[in-house]
Amino acid sequence: MTTLTDRYVWAAARTLPETQRADFDRELRERIGDATDALVEAGSSPVDAERSALTELGDPAALAAQYVDRPLQLIGPRYYLMWWRLLKVLYSIVLPIGAAGVLLGQLLSGADIGEAIGSTVTTAISIAVNLGFWTTLVFAVLERTTAGAGQPGIAAVWTLDMLPALPEPAKTSRLGELIGSLVFLGIFAAAIVWQQFGVVFHDGVREPIPLLEPALWSFWLPYFLALIALEILFAIALYAWGWNWWLALANLVLNVAFTVPALWLFLTGQLISDEALAAMQWPWGSSGPVIVAIIVVVVIGAATWDVIDGGIKAWRATRARRAASIA
């Protein structure tokens, strides 16, 4: 069980440099303990005393800024934290959605990959500048606007209900796995699209040669892109819930759905375009069958290990949850 003090100290310490967190954690806990003890001696219950002590300390981010003598100024200290928190939310939600929408629109309109990326970057910069400018302008106006008599204005009054929950240790460790998965899957999806329009091979005259057979765009390449989208959803679910038998089963289905058709297309000569094979001067003599066999073994081995590893992690996670519930 965590206490309000644990949550408060974590919320304050996370904004400090790593080298200062241990000392700050110790000093802050001592300060909270002394204030709580004083209130208990004055007749308050331990729970009410803790809440009163933390409320008196105020916003943990502001307290941490005072500890390291970091002024919260840009538009002014009155609205600084509210402005900063809102700006981070806008940049983490509006900016990626806007950039993704522009990229998708460019690709659907038939623009080449270079033009699509250029338009996306330009638009993303424009969105970032406008979000920062207009949000800051609004808060600058509010900073200079006087509230009516008896009215506090819109300045957010910090309360204990605003304390974030402590991150689960397991979930914290899963964050790195989520980021790695999203980056890999994003690059994989982009590579499938880029190879069609970018220069993987060149015929020496003017036309780029795609690596994958262009006819696959009628079904199989969109199918694989859809599977990548499902893999992204799977990675997010894994981060949110951790391994369980349902996710282990989903992992098995996704591996089979990807590996079986990919190997079938590869072994039947439908995956790689003839032009690309010619540019690679395939087959490479007597080593051709050996290379094909190695590719097949590696793909099947990687998929099999991923399924087994998922099952082991689901079993361990289930056993750990059962032990925790018994305890």
Coordinates of C-alpha atoms in Angstrom, one line a residue:
M1 CA 0.0 0.0 0.0
T2 CA 1.3 3.5 -0.9
T3 CA 0.6 6.6 1.2
L4 CA -0.2 10.1 0.1
T5 CA 3.3 11.0 1.3
D6 CA 4.9 8.5 -1.0
R7 CA 2.9 9.9 -3.9
Y8 CA 3.7 13.5 -3.0
V9 CA 7.5 12.8 -2.6
W10 CA 7.6 11.0 -5.9
A11 CA 5.6 13.7 -7.8
A12 CA 8.1 16.3 -6.5
A13 CA 11.3 14.3 -6.9
R14 CA 10.7 13.2 -10.5
T15 CA 11.2 16.8 -11.6
L16 CA 14.7 17.0 -10.1
P17 CA 18.1 15.9 -11.5
E18 CA 18.8 12.3 -10.6
T19 CA 21.8 13.3 -8.4
Q20 CA 19.6 15.4 -6.1
R21 CA 16.6 13.1 -5.7
A22 CA 17.9 11.0 -2.8
D23 CA 18.7 14.0 -0.5
F24 CA 15.5 15.7 -1.5
D25 CA 13.5 12.6 -0.8
R26 CA 15.0 12.2 2.7
E27 CA 14.6 15.9 3.6
L28 CA 11.1 16.2 2.3
R29 CA 10.0 13.1 4.2
E30 CA 11.5 14.5 7.4
R31 CA 9.7 17.8 6.8
I32 CA 6.4 16.0 6.2
G33 CA 6.9 13.7 9.2
D34 CA 7.6 16.7 11.5
A35 CA 4.5 18.6 10.3
T36 CA 2.3 15.5 10.6
D37 CA 3.5 14.7 14.2
A38 CA 2.9 18.3 15.3
L39 CA -0.7 18.2 14.0
V40 CA -1.3 14.8 15.7
E41 CA 0.0 16.2 19.0
A42 CA -2.5 19.1 18.5
G43 CA -5.3 16.6 18.3
S44 CA -5.7 15.7 14.6
S45 CA -6.0 12.1 13.5
P46 CA -2.9 10.7 11.6
V47 CA -4.8 10.6 8.3
D48 CA -6.1 14.2 8.6
A49 CA -2.7 15.4 9.9
E50 CA -1.0 13.9 6.8
R51 CA -3.5 15.5 4.4
S52 CA -3.2 18.9 6.1
A53 CA 0.6 18.8 6.1
L54 CA 0.8 17.9 2.4
T55 CA -1.9 20.5 1.5
E56 CA 0.1 23.1 3.3
L57 CA 3.2 22.3 1.3
G58 CA 1.3 22.9 -1.9
D59 CA 2.1 21.9 -5.5
P60 CA 5.0 19.4 -5.4
A61 CA 6.4 20.7 -8.7
A62 CA 6.6 24.2 -7.3
L63 CA 8.2 22.9 -4.1
A64 CA 10.8 21.0 -6.1
A65 CA 11.5 24.2 -8.1
Q66 CA 12.1 26.1 -4.8
Y67 CA 14.5 23.3 -3.6
V68 CA 16.8 23.7 -6.6
D69 CA 16.2 27.5 -6.8
R70 CA 14.7 27.1 -10.3
P71 CA 12.4 30.1 -11.0
L72 CA 9.1 29.1 -12.7
Q73 CA 9.0 32.0 -15.0
L74 CA 8.2 32.7 -18.6
I75 CA 4.8 34.3 -18.6
G76 CA 4.9 34.6 -14.8
P77 CA 4.8 32.3 -11.8
R78 CA 1.1 32.6 -11.3
Y79 CA 0.1 30.4 -14.3
Y80 CA 3.5 28.8 -15.1
L81 CA 2.8 25.3 -14.0
M82 CA -0.7 25.2 -15.6
W83 CA 0.8 26.6 -18.9
W84 CA 3.6 24.0 -18.9
R85 CA 1.4 21.1 -18.2
L86 CA -1.1 22.0 -20.9
L87 CA 1.6 22.6 -23.4
K88 CA 3.1 19.1 -22.8
V89 CA -0.4 17.6 -23.3
L90 CA -0.9 19.5 -26.5
Y91 CA 2.5 18.5 -27.9
S92 CA 2.1 14.9 -27.0
I93 CA -1.4 14.5 -28.5
V94 CA -2.2 17.2 -31.1
L95 CA 1.2 17.3 -32.8
P96 CA 1.6 13.6 -33.5
I97 CA -2.0 13.3 -34.7
G98 CA -1.6 16.3 -37.0
A99 CA 1.6 15.0 -38.5
A100 CA 0.3 11.5 -39.0
G101 CA -2.8 12.9 -40.7
V102 CA -0.7 15.0 -43.1
L103 CA 1.5 12.0 -44.0
L104 CA -1.5 9.7 -44.6
G105 CA -3.1 12.3 -46.8
Q106 CA 0.0 12.8 -48.8
L107 CA 0.5 9.1 -49.4
L108 CA -3.2 8.6 -50.3
S109 CA -3.0 11.5 -52.8
G110 CA -0.2 9.7 -54.7
A111 CA 2.7 12.0 -53.6
D112 CA 6.2 10.4 -53.6
I113 CA 7.8 9.5 -50.3
G114 CA 10.2 12.5 -50.3
E115 CA 7.4 15.0 -50.9
A116 CA 5.2 13.4 -48.3
I117 CA 8.0 13.5 -45.6
G118 CA 8.8 17.1 -46.5
S119 CA 5.2 18.2 -46.2
T120 CA 4.8 16.3 -42.9
V121 CA 7.9 17.9 -41.4
T122 CA 6.9 21.3 -42.5
T123 CA 3.4 20.9 -41.2
A124 CA 4.7 19.5 -37.9
I125 CA 6.9 22.5 -37.4
S126 CA 4.0 24.8 -38.1
I127 CA 1.7 23.0 -35.7
A128 CA 4.4 23.1 -33.0
V129 CA 5.0 26.8 -33.4
N130 CA 1.3 27.7 -33.5
L131 CA 0.6 25.5 -30.4
G132 CA 3.4 27.2 -28.5
F133 CA 2.6 30.7 -29.6
W134 CA -1.1 30.8 -29.1
T135 CA -1.1 28.8 -25.9
T136 CA 1.5 31.1 -24.4
L137 CA -0.3 34.2 -25.7
V138 CA -3.6 33.1 -23.9
F139 CA -1.8 32.6 -20.6
A140 CA 0.1 35.9 -21.0
V141 CA -3.2 37.7 -21.4
L142 CA -4.6 35.8 -18.4
E143 CA -1.5 36.7 -16.4
R144 CA -2.3 40.4 -17.0
T145 CA -6.0 40.1 -16.4
T146 CA -7.3 41.0 -13.0
A147 CA -10.2 38.9 -11.7
G148 CA -13.3 40.6 -10.4
A149 CA -13.8 41.4 -6.7
G150 CA -14.1 38.2 -4.7
Q151 CA -13.3 36.0 -7.7
P152 CA -10.0 34.0 -7.8
G153 CA -9.7 34.0 -11.6
I154 CA -8.9 30.7 -13.3
A155 CA -5.6 29.9 -11.5
A156 CA -5.7 26.3 -10.6
V157 CA -5.7 25.7 -6.8
W158 CA -3.6 22.6 -6.2
T159 CA -5.2 19.8 -4.2
L160 CA -4.2 16.3 -3.0
D161 CA -6.5 14.8 -5.6
M162 CA -4.1 16.0 -8.3
L163 CA -1.3 13.8 -7.0
P164 CA -0.4 11.2 -9.6
A165 CA -0.4 7.5 -8.7
L166 CA 3.0 5.9 -8.1
P167 CA 4.1 4.0 -11.3
E168 CA 4.1 0.2 -11.0
P169 CA 7.7 -1.1 -11.1
A170 CA 6.8 -3.7 -13.7
K171 CA 5.0 -1.1 -15.8
T172 CA 8.0 1.2 -15.6
S173 CA 10.3 -1.5 -16.9
R174 CA 7.7 -2.2 -19.7
L175 CA 7.9 1.3 -20.9
G176 CA 11.3 0.7 -22.6
E177 CA 9.9 -2.4 -24.3
L178 CA 6.9 -0.4 -25.6
I179 CA 9.1 2.4 -27.0
G180 CA 11.4 -0.1 -28.7
S181 CA 8.4 -2.0 -30.2
L182 CA 6.8 1.1 -31.5
V183 CA 10.0 2.4 -33.0
F184 CA 10.7 -1.0 -34.7
L185 CA 7.2 -1.4 -36.0
G186 CA 7.1 2.2 -37.3
I187 CA 10.3 1.7 -39.2
F188 CA 9.1 -1.6 -40.5
A189 CA 5.9 -0.2 -41.8
A190 CA 7.7 2.9 -43.3
A191 CA 10.2 0.6 -45.0
I192 CA 7.4 -1.4 -46.7
V193 CA 5.9 1.8 -48.1
W194 CA 9.3 3.4 -48.9
Q195 CA 10.7 0.5 -50.9
Q196 CA 7.9 1.0 -53.4
F197 CA 8.8 4.7 -54.0
G198 CA 12.4 5.1 -52.8
V199 CA 15.5 4.0 -54.5
V200 CA 16.4 0.5 -53.3
F201 CA 17.7 -0.6 -56.7
H202 CA 18.0 1.4 -59.9
D203 CA 17.8 0.3 -63.5
G204 CA 20.5 2.7 -64.5
V205 CA 18.2 5.0 -66.4
R206 CA 15.4 6.6 -64.4
E207 CA 13.0 4.2 -62.7
P208 CA 13.6 2.9 -59.1
I209 CA 13.1 -0.8 -58.7
P210 CA 11.0 -1.9 -55.7
L211 CA 12.3 -4.7 -53.6
L212 CA 8.8 -6.3 -53.0
E213 CA 6.6 -7.4 -55.9
P214 CA 4.3 -4.4 -56.7
A215 CA 1.4 -6.8 -57.4
L216 CA 1.3 -7.6 -53.7
W217 CA -0.3 -4.1 -53.1
S218 CA -3.5 -5.6 -54.3
F219 CA -3.8 -7.6 -51.0
W220 CA -0.8 -8.9 -49.2
L221 CA 1.2 -5.7 -48.5
P222 CA -1.9 -3.9 -47.0
Y223 CA -2.5 -7.2 -45.1
F224 CA 1.0 -7.0 -43.6
L225 CA 0.6 -3.3 -42.8
A226 CA -2.7 -4.1 -41.0
L227 CA -0.8 -6.8 -39.0
I228 CA 1.8 -4.2 -38.0
A229 CA -1.1 -1.9 -36.8
L230 CA -2.4 -4.9 -34.7
E231 CA 1.1 -5.4 -33.4
I232 CA 1.2 -1.8 -32.3
L233 CA -2.1 -2.3 -30.4
F234 CA -0.7 -5.5 -28.9
A235 CA 2.4 -3.7 -27.7
I236 CA 0.2 -1.0 -26.1
A237 CA -2.0 -3.6 -24.4
L238 CA 1.1 -5.4 -23.2
Y239 CA 2.4 -2.2 -21.6
A240 CA -1.0 -1.5 -20.0
W241 CA -1.8 -5.0 -18.6
G242 CA 1.4 -7.0 -18.6
W243 CA 1.6 -10.6 -19.9
N244 CA -1.4 -12.8 -19.4
W245 CA -2.6 -15.9 -21.2
W246 CA -4.9 -13.9 -23.5
L247 CA -2.1 -11.8 -24.7
A248 CA 0.1 -14.9 -25.1
L249 CA -2.6 -16.4 -27.3
A250 CA -2.8 -13.1 -29.3
N251 CA 1.0 -13.2 -29.7
L252 CA 0.7 -16.7 -31.1
V253 CA -2.0 -15.7 -33.6
L254 CA -0.1 -12.6 -34.8
N255 CA 3.1 -14.7 -35.3
V256 CA 1.3 -17.3 -37.3
A257 CA -0.7 -14.7 -39.3
F258 CA 2.6 -13.0 -40.3
T259 CA 5.1 -15.9 -40.6
V260 CA 3.0 -18.4 -42.6
P261 CA 2.0 -16.1 -45.5
A262 CA 5.4 -14.4 -45.6
L263 CA 7.2 -17.7 -46.0
W264 CA 4.7 -19.0 -48.5
L265 CA 5.1 -15.8 -50.7
F266 CA 8.9 -16.1 -50.3
L267 CA 9.2 -19.8 -51.2
T268 CA 6.8 -19.5 -54.1
G269 CA 8.7 -16.6 -55.6
Q270 CA 5.9 -14.0 -55.2
L271 CA 7.6 -11.9 -52.5
I272 CA 10.6 -10.3 -54.2
S273 CA 10.2 -8.6 -57.5
D274 CA 11.9 -10.1 -60.6
E275 CA 13.6 -6.7 -61.3
A276 CA 15.1 -6.7 -57.8
L277 CA 16.3 -10.3 -58.1
A278 CA 17.9 -9.3 -61.4
A279 CA 19.6 -6.3 -59.8
M280 CA 20.9 -8.5 -57.1
Q281 CA 22.1 -11.0 -59.7
W282 CA 20.1 -13.8 -58.1
P283 CA 20.6 -16.8 -57.8
W284 CA 24.1 -16.7 -56.4
G285 CA 25.3 -19.9 -57.8
S286 CA 25.2 -23.0 -55.6
S287 CA 24.9 -20.9 -52.5
G288 CA 21.3 -19.9 -53.4
P289 CA 19.5 -22.9 -51.8
V290 CA 21.6 -22.6 -48.6
I291 CA 20.7 -18.9 -48.2
V292 CA 17.0 -19.6 -48.7
A293 CA 17.2 -22.4 -46.1
I294 CA 19.0 -20.1 -43.6
I295 CA 16.3 -17.4 -44.1
V296 CA 13.5 -19.9 -43.6
V297 CA 15.1 -21.4 -40.4
V298 CA 15.8 -17.9 -39.0
V299 CA 12.3 -16.7 -39.6
I300 CA 10.6 -19.8 -38.2
G301 CA 13.1 -19.9 -35.2
A302 CA 12.5 -16.2 -34.4
A303 CA 8.7 -16.6 -34.5
T304 CA 8.8 -19.9 -32.5
W305 CA 11.0 -18.3 -29.8
D306 CA 8.8 -15.2 -29.6
V307 CA 5.7 -17.5 -29.0
I308 CA 7.6 -19.6 -26.4
D309 CA 9.0 -16.5 -24.6
G310 CA 5.5 -15.0 -24.5
G311 CA 4.1 -18.2 -22.9
I312 CA 6.9 -18.2 -20.3
K313 CA 6.3 -14.6 -19.4
A314 CA 2.5 -15.1 -19.2
W315 CA 3.1 -18.2 -16.9
R316 CA 5.4 -16.2 -14.7
A317 CA 3.2 -13.2 -14.5
T318 CA 0.1 -15.3 -13.7
R319 CA 2.0 -17.1 -10.9
A320 CA 3.2 -13.8 -9.5
R321 CA -0.3 -12.4 -9.5
R322 CA -1.6 -15.5 -7.8
A323 CA 1.1 -15.3 -5.1
A324 CA 0.3 -11.6 -4.5
S325 CA -3.4 -12.3 -4.1
I326 CA -2.7 -15.0 -1.6
A327 CA -0.3 -12.7 0.3

